[in-house]
Coordinates of C-alpha atoms in Angstrom, one line a residue:
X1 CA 53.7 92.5 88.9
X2 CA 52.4 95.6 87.4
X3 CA 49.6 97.8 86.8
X4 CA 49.0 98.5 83.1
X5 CA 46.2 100.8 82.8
X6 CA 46.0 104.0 85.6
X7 CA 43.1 106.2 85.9
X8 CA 43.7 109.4 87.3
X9 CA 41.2 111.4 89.0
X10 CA 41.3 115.3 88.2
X11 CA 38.5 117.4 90.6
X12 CA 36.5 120.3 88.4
X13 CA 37.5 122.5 91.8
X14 CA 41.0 122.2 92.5
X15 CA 44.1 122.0 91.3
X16 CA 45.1 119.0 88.8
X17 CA 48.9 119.7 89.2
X18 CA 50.4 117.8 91.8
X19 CA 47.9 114.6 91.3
X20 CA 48.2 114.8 87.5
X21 CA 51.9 114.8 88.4
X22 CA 52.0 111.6 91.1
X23 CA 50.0 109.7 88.3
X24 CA 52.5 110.3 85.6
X25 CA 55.3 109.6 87.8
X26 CA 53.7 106.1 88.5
X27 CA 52.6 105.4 84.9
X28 CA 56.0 105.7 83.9
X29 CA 57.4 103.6 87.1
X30 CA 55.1 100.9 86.0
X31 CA 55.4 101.4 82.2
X32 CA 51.5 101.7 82.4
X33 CA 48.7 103.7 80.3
X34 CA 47.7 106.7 81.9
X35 CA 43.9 107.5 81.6
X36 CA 43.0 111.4 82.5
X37 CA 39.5 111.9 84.1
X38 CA 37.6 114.6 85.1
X39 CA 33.4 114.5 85.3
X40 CA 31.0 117.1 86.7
X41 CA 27.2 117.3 86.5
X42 CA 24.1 120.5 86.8
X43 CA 22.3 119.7 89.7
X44 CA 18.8 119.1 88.3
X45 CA 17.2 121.7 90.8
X46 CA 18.0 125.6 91.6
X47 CA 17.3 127.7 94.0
X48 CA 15.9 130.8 93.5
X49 CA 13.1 133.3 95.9
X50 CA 10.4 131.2 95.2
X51 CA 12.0 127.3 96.0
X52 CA 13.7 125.3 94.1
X53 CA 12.4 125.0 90.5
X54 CA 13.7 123.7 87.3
X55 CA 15.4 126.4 85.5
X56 CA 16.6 125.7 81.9
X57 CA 18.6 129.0 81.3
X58 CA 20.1 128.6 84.5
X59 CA 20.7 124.7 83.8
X60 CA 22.5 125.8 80.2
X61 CA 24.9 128.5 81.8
X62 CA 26.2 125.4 84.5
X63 CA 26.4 122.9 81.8
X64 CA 28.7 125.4 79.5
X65 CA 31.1 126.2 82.5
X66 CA 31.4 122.9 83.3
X67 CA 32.3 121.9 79.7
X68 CA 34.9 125.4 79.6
X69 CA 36.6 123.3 82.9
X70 CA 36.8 120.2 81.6
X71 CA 38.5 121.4 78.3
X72 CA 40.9 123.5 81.0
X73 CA 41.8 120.1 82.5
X74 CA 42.1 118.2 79.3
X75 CA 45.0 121.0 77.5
X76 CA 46.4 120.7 81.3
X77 CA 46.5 116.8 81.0
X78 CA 48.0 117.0 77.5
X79 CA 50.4 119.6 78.4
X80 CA 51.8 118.2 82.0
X81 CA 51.7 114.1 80.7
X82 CA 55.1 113.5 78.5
X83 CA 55.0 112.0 75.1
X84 CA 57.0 109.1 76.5
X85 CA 53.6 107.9 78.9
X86 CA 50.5 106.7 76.6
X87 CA 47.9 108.3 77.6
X88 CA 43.9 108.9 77.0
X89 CA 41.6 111.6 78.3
X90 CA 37.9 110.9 79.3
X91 CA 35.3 113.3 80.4
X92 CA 31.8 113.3 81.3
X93 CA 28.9 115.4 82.0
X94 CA 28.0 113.4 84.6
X95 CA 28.5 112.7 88.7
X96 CA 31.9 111.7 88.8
X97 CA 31.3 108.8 91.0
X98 CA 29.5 106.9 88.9
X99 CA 31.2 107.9 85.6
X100 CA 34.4 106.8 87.4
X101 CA 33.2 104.1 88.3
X102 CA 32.7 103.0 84.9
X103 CA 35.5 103.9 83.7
X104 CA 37.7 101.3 86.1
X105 CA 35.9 98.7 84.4
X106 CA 39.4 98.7 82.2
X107 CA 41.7 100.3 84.9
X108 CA 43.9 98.4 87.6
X109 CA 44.4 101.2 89.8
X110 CA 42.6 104.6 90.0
X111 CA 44.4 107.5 91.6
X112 CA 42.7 110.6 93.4
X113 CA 43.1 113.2 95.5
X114 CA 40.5 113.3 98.5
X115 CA 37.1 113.5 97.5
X116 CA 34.3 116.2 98.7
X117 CA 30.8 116.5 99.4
X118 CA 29.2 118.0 96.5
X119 CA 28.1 115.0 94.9
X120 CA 27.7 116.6 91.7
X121 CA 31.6 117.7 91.2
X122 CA 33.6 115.8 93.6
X123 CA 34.1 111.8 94.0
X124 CA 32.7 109.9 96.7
X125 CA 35.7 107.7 97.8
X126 CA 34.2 105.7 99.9
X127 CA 31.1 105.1 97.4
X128 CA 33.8 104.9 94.7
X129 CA 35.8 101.9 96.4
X130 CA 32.7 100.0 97.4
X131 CA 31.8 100.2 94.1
X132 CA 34.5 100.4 91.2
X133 CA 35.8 97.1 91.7
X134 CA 39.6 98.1 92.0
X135 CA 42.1 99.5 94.5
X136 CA 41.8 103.3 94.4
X137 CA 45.1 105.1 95.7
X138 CA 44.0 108.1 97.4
X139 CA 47.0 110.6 97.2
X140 CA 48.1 112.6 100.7
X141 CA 46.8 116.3 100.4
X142 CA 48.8 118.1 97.3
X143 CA 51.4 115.6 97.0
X144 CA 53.3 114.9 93.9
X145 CA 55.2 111.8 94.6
X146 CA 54.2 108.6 95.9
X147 CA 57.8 106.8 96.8
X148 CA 56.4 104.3 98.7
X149 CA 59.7 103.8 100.5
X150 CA 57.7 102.1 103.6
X151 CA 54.3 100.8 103.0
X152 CA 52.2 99.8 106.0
X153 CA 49.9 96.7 105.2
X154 CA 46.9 97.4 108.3
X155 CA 45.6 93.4 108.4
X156 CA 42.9 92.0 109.5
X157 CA 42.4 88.6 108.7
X158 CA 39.1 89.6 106.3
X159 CA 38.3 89.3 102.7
X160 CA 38.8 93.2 101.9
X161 CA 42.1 93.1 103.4
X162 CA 43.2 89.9 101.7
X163 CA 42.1 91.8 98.5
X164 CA 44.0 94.9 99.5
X165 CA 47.4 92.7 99.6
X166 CA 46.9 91.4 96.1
X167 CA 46.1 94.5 94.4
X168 CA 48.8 96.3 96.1
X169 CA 51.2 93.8 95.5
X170 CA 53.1 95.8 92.5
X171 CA 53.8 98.8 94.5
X172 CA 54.9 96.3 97.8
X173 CA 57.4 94.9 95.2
X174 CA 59.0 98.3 94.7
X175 CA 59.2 99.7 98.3
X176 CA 62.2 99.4 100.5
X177 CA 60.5 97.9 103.3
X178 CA 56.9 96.5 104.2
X179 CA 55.3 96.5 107.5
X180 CA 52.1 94.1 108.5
X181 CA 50.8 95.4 111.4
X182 CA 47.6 94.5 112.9
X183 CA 45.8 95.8 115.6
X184 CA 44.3 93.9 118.5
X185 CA 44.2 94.5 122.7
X186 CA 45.8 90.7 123.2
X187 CA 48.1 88.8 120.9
X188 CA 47.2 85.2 120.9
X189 CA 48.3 82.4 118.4
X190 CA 45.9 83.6 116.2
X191 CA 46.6 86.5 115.4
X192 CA 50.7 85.4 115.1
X193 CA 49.5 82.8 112.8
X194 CA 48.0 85.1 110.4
X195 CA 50.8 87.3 110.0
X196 CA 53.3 84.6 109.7
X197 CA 50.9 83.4 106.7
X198 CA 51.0 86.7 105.3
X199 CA 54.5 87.0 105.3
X200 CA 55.1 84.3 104.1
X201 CA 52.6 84.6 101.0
X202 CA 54.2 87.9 100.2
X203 CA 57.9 86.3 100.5
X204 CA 56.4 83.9 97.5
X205 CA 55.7 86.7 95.4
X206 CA 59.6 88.2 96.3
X207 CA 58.4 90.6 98.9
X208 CA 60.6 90.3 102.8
X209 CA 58.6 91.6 105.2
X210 CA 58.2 92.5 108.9
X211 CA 55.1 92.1 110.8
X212 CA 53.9 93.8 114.1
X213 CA 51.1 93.9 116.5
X214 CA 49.6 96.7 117.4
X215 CA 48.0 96.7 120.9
X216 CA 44.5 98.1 121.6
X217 CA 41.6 98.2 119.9
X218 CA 41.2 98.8 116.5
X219 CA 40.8 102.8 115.5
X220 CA 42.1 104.7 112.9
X221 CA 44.1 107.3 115.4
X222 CA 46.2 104.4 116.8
X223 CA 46.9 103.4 113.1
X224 CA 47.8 106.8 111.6
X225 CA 50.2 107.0 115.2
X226 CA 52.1 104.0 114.6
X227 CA 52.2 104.7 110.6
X228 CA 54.1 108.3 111.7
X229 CA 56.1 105.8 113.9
X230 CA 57.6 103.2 111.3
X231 CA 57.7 106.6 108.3
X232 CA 55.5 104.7 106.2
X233 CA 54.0 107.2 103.1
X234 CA 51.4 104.5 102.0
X235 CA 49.0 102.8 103.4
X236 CA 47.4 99.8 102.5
X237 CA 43.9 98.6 104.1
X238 CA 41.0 96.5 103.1
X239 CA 38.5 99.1 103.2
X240 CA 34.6 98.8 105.0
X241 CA 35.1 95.3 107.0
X242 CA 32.3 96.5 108.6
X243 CA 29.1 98.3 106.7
X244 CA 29.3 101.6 105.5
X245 CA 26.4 102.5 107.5
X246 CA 27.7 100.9 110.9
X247 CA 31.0 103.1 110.0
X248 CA 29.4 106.0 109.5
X249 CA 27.1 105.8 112.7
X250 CA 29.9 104.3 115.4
X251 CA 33.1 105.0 113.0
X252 CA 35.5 103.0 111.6
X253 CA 39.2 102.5 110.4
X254 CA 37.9 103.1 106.8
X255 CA 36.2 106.7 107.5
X256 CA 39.0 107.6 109.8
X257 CA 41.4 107.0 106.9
X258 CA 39.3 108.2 103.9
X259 CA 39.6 111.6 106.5
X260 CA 43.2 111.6 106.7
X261 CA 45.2 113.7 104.3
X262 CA 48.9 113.3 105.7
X263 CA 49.7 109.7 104.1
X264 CA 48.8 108.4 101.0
X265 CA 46.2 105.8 101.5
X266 CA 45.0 102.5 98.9
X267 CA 42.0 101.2 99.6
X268 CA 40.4 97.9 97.9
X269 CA 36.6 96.2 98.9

């Protein structure tokens, strides 16, 4: 269990050091090729005293710093990546969502810090994860390591959570213990039945784990608590059970997590 290709995430606005550094940490854990990405775009529109208007001089001066920070992160990719890790860079004049997104099409995991708001120069995670197709491992705020000593599967007995387990099955493999924990306000023989399967499915793939139930109702606050509670520095969640727009009108594990900087977070839809 491995993942050979890694995409890694570097934001035109902050600093590509410790995320640059996580990623080349795991492409060597995994033996894996490291791809280094970083995309920005000009917003199309500019705002001047009289509205927004189409500016082309204005348009040209944007385009040529972005170009000056992506060449900054490239000779920072070559220069903090060791010869030992093969390795790629990719860039793109382009909103990074949707260039990332095309560049998983050849990835198994991408890796990012959190994301931002300015759709032209920062990611989208939650757009990027309902729409990349693979597990994307968003890092805890400027961390450099990912140990993954205690990994916290949250379950739910859904498709995005059963797709969560399999693609974070390589990095289960390596950590010293793994926690299923699900959260509901009554445990009936349900709910006991689909952790036992669980464990059980990961003991076939070599993986011992423990399994707990969580009681209440299902919120990100009470998951983040008990993931301080057991240590855990990963979690792993099936992410939008419910739709994005439901999430983002009555919230939702998924938003509440994306949020969350403290533990490092892999999501898969």
């Amino acid at each position: 269990m491995s993942y050979k290709t890694i995409v890694v995430n570097l934001a035109v606005d902050a600093d590509p050091g410790p995320i640059l550094k996580l990623a080349a940490e795991m492409a060597h854990r995994f033996d894996a090729h490291l791809v280094g990405f970083a995309a920005a775009d000009v917003p199309p529109l500019v705002a001047t005293g009289e509205g927004l208007v189409y500016e082309g001089e204005v348009m040209q001066v944007k385009r040529q710093e972005i170009e000056t920070r992506l060449a900054e992160l490239r000779d920072t990719f070559e220069k903090l990546v060791p010869r030992s890790i093969s390795s790629e860079w990719k860039q793109y004049i382009c909103g990074p969502t949707r260039a990332l997104g095309l560049v998983a099409r050849s990835a198994d995991l991408i890796v990012t810090a959190n994301g931002g708001d300015d759709v032209f120069r920062a990611l989208d995670v939650g757009s990027l994860v309902l729409g990349a197709g693979r597990p994307v491992l968003v890092a805890a705020g400027n961390a450099e390591h990912l140990l993954g000593k205690t990994v916290l599967v949250a379950w739910k007995d859904s498709r995005e959570a059963r797709r969560a387990l399999s693609d974070a099955l390589p990095l289960l493999a390596k950590a010293k213990e793994v926690v299923v924990a699900t959260m509901e306000a009554a445990s009936g023989k349900d709910v006991r039945d689909s952790l036992a399967d669980v464990a059980v499915f990961l003991e076939q793939h070599g993986i011992m784990a423990r399994t707990e139930v969580i009681a209440g109702a299902a919120n990100g606050e009470g998951l983040m608590a008990f993931a301080r509670s057991v240590n855990a520095d990963l979690i792993v969640c099936g992410a939008y059970g419910h739709s994005r727009l439901r999430e983002w009108a009555f919230g939702g594990i998924t938003l509440s997590l994306i949020g969350e900087s403290g533990i490092s977070r892999l999501f898969s839809n």
